[in-house]
Amino acid sequence: MKPQQQSHALAYCGAARDILTIIGAKWSVLVVSLLEERAKRFSELKREIGDVTQKSLTTVLRELEKDGIIERVVTPIVPPRVDYSLTPLGRSLLVPIKSLRIWAMENHPAIVQSRSRYAEKEAA
Amino acid sequence: MKPQQQSHALAYCGAARDILTIIGAKWSVLVVSLLEERAKRFSELKREIGDVTQKSLTTVLRELEKDGIIERVVTPIVPPRVDYSLTPLGRSLLVPIKSLRIWAMENHPAIVQSRSRYAEKEAA
DNA sequence: CGGTATCCGGTGGGATACTG
DNA sequence: CAGTATCCCACCGGATACCG
C-alpha cells in the first residue's frame, strides 16, 4: 500500500520469479533455443546438447510441457517416436530469451573481468 | 565443430547460463529493479523487499557486486552507512530484465492456466 | 527409442544468534 | 546500521540401472 516504485516492483515480482524458475532450469533455455528451428525428437535434443543425462533432459521437457512452453507428440510406433515442438507461447518466449542472449554475449566478458578483479582484491 | 544451429546454440550456452545464474538468484532481479530509481541503502532494500533475510540479501548484493552489476559504497561514519547503486553494466541489464518482465506479465496467466490444466489431467 | 526408478552429493537459501 | 557466523534442510540435478 506504499506509493510508487515499491509496490510496482513487488507487483511483477511473483510473475517474474515464476518465469525465472522456468528459464533458470539448467537446460531449459538451450532446449527452447534448439526447438526454434523445428520440432525435434528426444534423441536429437540429447545428442545436440551433449552433456545432459536422460533424466535431466526428461525433467526439463516435462516442466516446459506443464508450463505450456513446448508440446509433446507421441507417435505410437515401434520403436516409439516422440517429438517436441514450441507452442505459440514457447515461441513468444524466444523474444525475451533473445534479449537475454544478446546481453549475455555483449557483457559476458565484462562480468568475467569483474569477477577476476574481485578475486585479485581478495587474494591481496 | 558441427555445422549451423547446433554450434550456434551451444556457443552462447555458457554465457547465457552464467547470466541466468546471476539473475536466477532469488532476489537479484528485484534488487536490480529497485535500484533503477536511485541508489539505496541496505536497510531500504530490506524494508522494500520485505520477506528476505539479512543473509540472503547480503549474499545477493555480494554476488551482484562481484559481477560488476552494482556498486557498494561504504561511508565510514557511526552508525555505518552503505549505499548500493547500479553500475553502467547493471543499468544495461535492465533492458533484458524489462523484456523478461513484460513477457512475464503478459504470459503468466497462460502459464498458470496450463499448469492447472495439467494438474487436472493428472488427477484423472 | 524414450523413457522411469532409485540413490545421492552439492548448494541455495531460510532461521537464528552474535558483532563492529 | 549493516553486517558475520552457524546450523540445517529441501531440492536440484547427475549417475546408474532397469523397462515397454
Tab-separated table of C-alpha atoms (C1' of nucleotides) in Angstrom:
chain	number	residue	atom	x	y	z
A	1	MET	CA	0.000	0.000	0.000
A	2	LYS	CA	3.037	2.237	-0.152
A	3	PRO	CA	3.339	4.619	-3.074
A	4	GLN	CA	5.134	4.364	-6.397
A	5	GLN	CA	8.199	2.219	-7.067
A	6	GLN	CA	7.916	-0.261	-4.281
A	7	SER	CA	4.513	-1.667	-4.956
A	8	HIS	CA	5.315	-1.583	-8.655
A	9	ALA	CA	8.467	-3.627	-8.316
A	10	LEU	CA	6.859	-6.097	-5.961
A	11	ALA	CA	3.826	-6.408	-8.191
A	12	TYR	CA	5.595	-8.215	-11.002
A	13	CYS	CA	7.886	-9.961	-8.594
A	14	GLY	CA	5.791	-13.087	-8.373
A	15	ALA	CA	5.335	-13.499	-12.097
A	16	ALA	CA	8.958	-12.662	-12.812
A	17	ARG	CA	10.195	-15.198	-10.294
A	18	ASP	CA	7.925	-17.791	-11.821
A	19	ILE	CA	9.410	-17.165	-15.226
A	20	LEU	CA	12.919	-17.228	-13.824
A	21	THR	CA	12.181	-20.547	-12.198
A	22	ILE	CA	11.297	-21.843	-15.635
A	23	ILE	CA	14.157	-20.494	-17.673
A	24	GLY	CA	16.503	-20.780	-14.724
A	25	ALA	CA	16.358	-24.550	-15.040
A	26	LYS	CA	19.735	-25.664	-16.233
A	27	TRP	CA	18.834	-26.728	-19.756
A	28	SER	CA	15.521	-25.050	-20.487
A	29	VAL	CA	16.803	-22.054	-22.420
A	30	LEU	CA	19.019	-24.232	-24.543
A	31	VAL	CA	16.163	-26.622	-25.262
A	32	VAL	CA	13.820	-23.828	-26.257
A	33	SER	CA	16.515	-22.322	-28.454
A	34	LEU	CA	17.197	-25.643	-30.131
A	35	LEU	CA	13.495	-26.029	-30.843
A	36	GLU	CA	13.331	-22.653	-32.546
A	37	GLU	CA	14.477	-24.161	-35.820
A	38	ARG	CA	11.986	-27.012	-35.896
A	39	ALA	CA	10.381	-29.788	-33.895
A	40	LYS	CA	12.883	-32.333	-32.674
A	41	ARG	CA	12.970	-35.789	-31.207
A	42	PHE	CA	14.194	-36.638	-27.753
A	43	SER	CA	17.362	-38.248	-29.036
A	44	GLU	CA	18.089	-35.297	-31.289
A	45	LEU	CA	17.938	-32.892	-28.381
A	46	LYS	CA	20.048	-35.146	-26.243
A	47	ARG	CA	22.656	-35.514	-28.952
A	48	GLU	CA	22.808	-31.811	-29.731
A	49	ILE	CA	23.125	-30.781	-26.113
A	50	GLY	CA	25.686	-33.437	-25.427
A	51	ASP	CA	26.434	-33.367	-21.734
A	52	VAL	CA	22.995	-33.859	-20.324
A	53	THR	CA	21.621	-37.006	-18.774
A	54	GLN	CA	18.372	-38.566	-19.927
A	55	LYS	CA	16.788	-37.833	-16.605
A	56	SER	CA	17.709	-34.163	-16.588
A	57	LEU	CA	16.523	-33.675	-20.132
A	58	THR	CA	13.288	-35.501	-19.417
A	59	THR	CA	12.696	-33.374	-16.343
A	60	VAL	CA	13.195	-30.119	-18.229
A	61	LEU	CA	10.960	-31.266	-21.069
A	62	ARG	CA	8.214	-32.245	-18.627
A	63	GLU	CA	8.385	-28.883	-16.892
A	64	LEU	CA	8.288	-26.959	-20.137
A	65	GLU	CA	5.344	-29.078	-21.204
A	66	LYS	CA	3.446	-28.398	-17.984
A	67	ASP	CA	4.005	-24.693	-18.443
A	68	GLY	CA	2.708	-24.832	-21.985
A	69	ILE	CA	6.033	-23.812	-23.493
A	70	ILE	CA	6.512	-26.940	-25.562
A	71	GLU	CA	4.249	-29.614	-26.952
A	72	ARG	CA	4.962	-33.315	-26.733
A	73	VAL	CA	3.678	-35.509	-29.525
A	74	VAL	CA	3.924	-39.262	-29.146
A	75	THR	CA	3.736	-41.441	-32.225
A	76	PRO	CA	2.885	-44.935	-31.008
A	77	ILE	CA	5.016	-46.971	-33.353
A	78	VAL	CA	7.828	-49.412	-32.700
A	79	PRO	CA	10.271	-48.106	-31.790
A	80	PRO	CA	8.444	-45.228	-30.093
A	81	ARG	CA	8.803	-41.763	-31.541
A	82	VAL	CA	8.332	-38.581	-29.538
A	83	ASP	CA	8.565	-35.125	-30.993
A	84	TYR	CA	8.872	-31.886	-29.096
A	85	SER	CA	7.934	-28.531	-30.556
A	86	LEU	CA	7.394	-24.994	-29.381
A	87	THR	CA	3.867	-23.843	-28.706
A	88	PRO	CA	2.912	-20.259	-29.633
A	89	LEU	CA	3.621	-19.415	-26.003
A	90	GLY	CA	7.022	-21.039	-26.307
A	91	ARG	CA	7.764	-19.166	-29.478
A	92	SER	CA	6.873	-15.880	-27.800
A	93	LEU	CA	9.345	-16.774	-25.079
A	94	LEU	CA	12.079	-16.628	-27.682
A	95	VAL	CA	11.820	-12.832	-27.628
A	96	PRO	CA	12.966	-12.237	-24.040
A	97	ILE	CA	15.399	-15.128	-24.380
A	98	LYS	CA	16.975	-13.465	-27.366
A	99	SER	CA	17.183	-10.209	-25.443
A	100	LEU	CA	18.931	-12.050	-22.658
A	101	ARG	CA	21.228	-13.832	-25.064
A	102	ILE	CA	22.292	-10.614	-26.720
A	103	TRP	CA	23.048	-9.036	-23.384
A	104	ALA	CA	24.966	-12.125	-22.354
A	105	MET	CA	27.110	-12.142	-25.468
A	106	GLU	CA	27.872	-8.446	-25.171
A	107	ASN	CA	28.562	-8.300	-21.472
A	108	HIS	CA	29.887	-11.687	-20.500
A	109	PRO	CA	33.487	-10.558	-20.922
A	110	ALA	CA	32.878	-7.586	-18.638
A	111	ILE	CA	31.447	-9.869	-15.990
A	112	VAL	CA	34.294	-12.331	-16.194
A	113	GLN	CA	36.708	-9.428	-15.908
A	114	SER	CA	34.871	-8.010	-12.932
A	115	ARG	CA	34.996	-11.374	-11.213
A	116	SER	CA	38.708	-11.838	-11.693
A	117	ARG	CA	39.335	-8.279	-10.499
A	118	TYR	CA	37.375	-9.164	-7.390
A	119	ALA	CA	39.327	-12.385	-6.952
A	120	GLU	CA	42.598	-10.445	-7.080
A	121	LYS	CA	41.457	-7.993	-4.448
A	122	GLU	CA	40.532	-10.905	-2.239
A	123	ALA	CA	43.884	-12.630	-2.684
A	124	ALA	CA	45.621	-9.443	-1.610
B	1	MET	CA	32.836	-28.249	-34.918
B	2	LYS	CA	29.475	-29.350	-36.191
B	3	PRO	CA	27.660	-27.135	-38.636
B	4	GLN	CA	24.979	-24.493	-38.232
B	5	GLN	CA	22.361	-24.411	-35.485
B	6	GLN	CA	23.974	-26.710	-33.025
B	7	SER	CA	27.266	-24.950	-32.583
B	8	HIS	CA	25.412	-21.655	-32.591
B	9	ALA	CA	23.076	-22.604	-29.793
B	10	LEU	CA	25.840	-24.179	-27.787
B	11	ALA	CA	28.114	-21.208	-28.388
B	12	TYR	CA	26.166	-18.782	-26.249
B	13	CYS	CA	25.154	-21.511	-23.864
B	14	GLY	CA	27.966	-20.844	-21.451
B	15	ALA	CA	27.461	-17.106	-21.321
B	16	ALA	CA	23.694	-17.446	-21.153
B	17	ARG	CA	23.877	-19.875	-18.262
B	18	ASP	CA	26.228	-17.538	-16.483
B	19	ILE	CA	23.735	-14.716	-16.815
B	20	LEU	CA	20.902	-16.961	-15.716
B	21	THR	CA	22.899	-17.937	-12.677
B	22	ILE	CA	23.085	-14.258	-11.825
B	23	ILE	CA	19.514	-13.200	-12.405
B	24	GLY	CA	18.238	-16.610	-11.385
B	25	ALA	CA	19.250	-15.871	-7.808
B	26	LYS	CA	16.089	-15.462	-5.836
B	27	TRP	CA	16.225	-11.730	-5.171
B	28	SER	CA	18.652	-10.372	-7.744
B	29	VAL	CA	16.153	-9.168	-10.331
B	30	LEU	CA	14.091	-7.461	-7.687
B	31	VAL	CA	17.155	-5.785	-6.210
B	32	VAL	CA	18.333	-4.530	-9.589
B	33	SER	CA	14.837	-3.278	-10.345
B	34	LEU	CA	14.613	-1.470	-7.032
B	35	LEU	CA	17.944	0.194	-7.709
B	36	GLU	CA	16.759	1.513	-11.052
B	37	GLU	CA	15.194	4.525	-9.405
B	38	ARG	CA	18.214	5.535	-7.350
B	39	ALA	CA	20.958	4.320	-5.065
B	40	LYS	CA	19.626	2.786	-1.892
B	41	ARG	CA	20.855	1.714	1.489
B	42	PHE	CA	20.880	-1.832	2.764
B	43	SER	CA	18.010	-1.249	5.137
B	44	GLU	CA	15.950	0.429	2.438
B	45	LEU	CA	16.266	-2.582	0.178
B	46	LYS	CA	15.480	-4.938	3.013
B	47	ARG	CA	12.431	-2.964	4.009
B	48	GLU	CA	11.118	-2.654	0.472
B	49	ILE	CA	11.545	-6.312	-0.312
B	50	GLY	CA	10.059	-7.350	2.975
B	51	ASP	CA	10.357	-11.098	3.234
B	52	VAL	CA	14.059	-11.532	2.785
B	53	THR	CA	16.589	-12.365	5.466
B	54	GLN	CA	19.669	-10.250	6.011
B	55	LYS	CA	21.863	-13.125	4.978
B	56	SER	CA	20.066	-13.731	1.709
B	57	LEU	CA	20.059	-10.074	0.806
B	58	THR	CA	23.734	-9.745	1.691
B	59	THR	CA	24.575	-12.763	-0.429
B	60	VAL	CA	22.749	-11.421	-3.462
B	61	LEU	CA	24.322	-7.994	-3.072
B	62	ARG	CA	27.792	-9.517	-2.821
B	63	GLU	CA	27.245	-11.593	-5.944
B	64	LEU	CA	25.952	-8.644	-7.920
B	65	GLU	CA	28.925	-6.645	-6.731
B	66	LYS	CA	31.397	-9.324	-7.809
B	67	ASP	CA	29.802	-9.422	-11.223
B	68	GLY	CA	30.049	-5.668	-11.576
B	69	ILE	CA	26.292	-5.173	-11.673
B	70	ILE	CA	26.082	-2.984	-8.608
B	71	GLU	CA	28.497	-0.775	-6.709
B	72	ARG	CA	28.861	-0.772	-2.976
B	73	VAL	CA	29.845	2.481	-1.325
B	74	VAL	CA	30.709	2.467	2.353
B	75	THR	CA	30.589	5.703	4.302
B	76	PRO	CA	32.639	5.132	7.471
B	77	ILE	CA	30.531	7.014	9.945
B	78	VAL	CA	28.716	5.914	13.063
B	79	PRO	CA	26.386	4.282	12.538
B	80	PRO	CA	27.799	2.825	9.310
B	81	ARG	CA	26.169	3.754	6.049
B	82	VAL	CA	26.345	1.611	2.922
B	83	ASP	CA	24.814	2.591	-0.378
B	84	TYR	CA	24.212	0.327	-3.329
B	85	SER	CA	23.813	1.617	-6.854
B	86	LEU	CA	23.719	0.235	-10.360
B	87	THR	CA	26.869	0.369	-12.435
B	88	PRO	CA	26.574	1.107	-16.161
B	89	LEU	CA	26.702	-2.653	-16.656
B	90	GLY	CA	23.893	-3.056	-14.166
B	91	ARG	CA	21.856	-0.398	-15.864
B	92	SER	CA	22.288	-2.144	-19.203
B	93	LEU	CA	20.977	-5.306	-17.560
B	94	LEU	CA	17.685	-3.514	-17.032
B	95	VAL	CA	16.979	-3.923	-20.741
B	96	PRO	CA	16.745	-7.728	-20.862
B	97	ILE	CA	15.151	-7.712	-17.428
B	98	LYS	CA	12.444	-5.424	-18.698
B	99	SER	CA	11.935	-7.684	-21.685
B	100	LEU	CA	11.556	-10.617	-19.348
B	101	ARG	CA	9.238	-8.689	-17.075
B	102	ILE	CA	6.971	-7.729	-19.944
B	103	TRP	CA	6.784	-11.303	-21.121
B	104	ALA	CA	6.088	-12.453	-17.582
B	105	MET	CA	3.248	-10.025	-17.082
B	106	GLU	CA	1.669	-10.896	-20.406
B	107	ASN	CA	2.015	-14.653	-20.234
B	108	HIS	CA	1.938	-15.550	-16.587
B	109	PRO	CA	-1.817	-16.206	-16.674
B	110	ALA	CA	-1.371	-18.569	-19.624
B	111	ILE	CA	1.283	-20.495	-17.737
B	112	VAL	CA	-0.787	-20.767	-14.592
B	113	GLN	CA	-3.686	-21.976	-16.699
B	114	SER	CA	-1.526	-24.523	-18.463
B	115	ARG	CA	-0.297	-25.837	-15.145
B	116	SER	CA	-3.763	-26.276	-13.689
B	117	ARG	CA	-4.916	-27.956	-16.879
B	118	TYR	CA	-2.015	-30.354	-16.464
B	119	ALA	CA	-2.885	-30.925	-12.819
B	120	GLU	CA	-6.461	-31.852	-13.775
B	121	LYS	CA	-5.297	-34.350	-16.356
B	122	GLU	CA	-3.071	-35.924	-13.755
B	123	ALA	CA	-5.834	-36.186	-11.181
B	124	ALA	CA	-7.988	-38.007	-13.714
C	1	DC	C1'	13.814	-45.223	-28.592
C	2	DG	C1'	12.352	-42.940	-24.838
C	3	DG	C1'	11.604	-43.254	-21.019
C	4	DT	C1'	11.004	-44.482	-15.193
C	5	DA	C1'	13.092	-45.703	-10.559
C	6	DT	C1'	16.384	-45.091	-7.099
C	7	DC	C1'	20.172	-43.218	-4.812
C	8	DC	C1'	22.983	-39.322	-3.538
C	9	DG	C1'	26.087	-35.340	-3.117
C	10	DG	C1'	26.357	-30.253	-3.561
C	11	DT	C1'	24.166	-25.985	-2.704
C	12	DG	C1'	20.900	-22.258	-2.340
C	13	DG	C1'	18.674	-20.069	0.915
C	14	DG	C1'	15.990	-19.547	5.457
C	15	DA	C1'	16.271	-19.205	10.806
C	16	DT	C1'	18.783	-17.707	14.468
C	17	DA	C1'	22.361	-15.583	17.142
C	18	DC	C1'	26.178	-12.573	17.602
C	19	DT	C1'	29.385	-8.139	16.294
C	20	DG	C1'	31.960	-3.641	14.868
D	1	DC	C1'	23.083	0.055	10.681
D	2	DA	C1'	24.997	-3.415	8.270
D	3	DG	C1'	26.713	-6.876	8.542
D	4	DT	C1'	29.236	-12.334	10.033
D	5	DA	C1'	28.783	-16.926	11.686
D	6	DT	C1'	26.421	-21.359	12.141
D	7	DC	C1'	23.193	-24.636	11.509
D	8	DC	C1'	20.153	-27.001	8.700
D	9	DC	C1'	17.247	-28.782	5.278
D	10	DA	C1'	14.845	-29.027	0.791
D	11	DC	C1'	15.619	-29.570	-3.641
D	12	DC	C1'	18.132	-29.720	-7.999
D	13	DG	C1'	20.489	-32.241	-10.962
D	14	DG	C1'	23.936	-36.128	-12.033
D	15	DA	C1'	24.956	-41.337	-12.094
D	16	DT	C1'	23.286	-45.703	-12.671
D	17	DA	C1'	20.113	-49.365	-13.569
D	18	DC	C1'	16.007	-51.182	-15.402
D	19	DC	C1'	11.516	-51.230	-18.627
D	20	DG	C1'	7.596	-51.053	-22.550
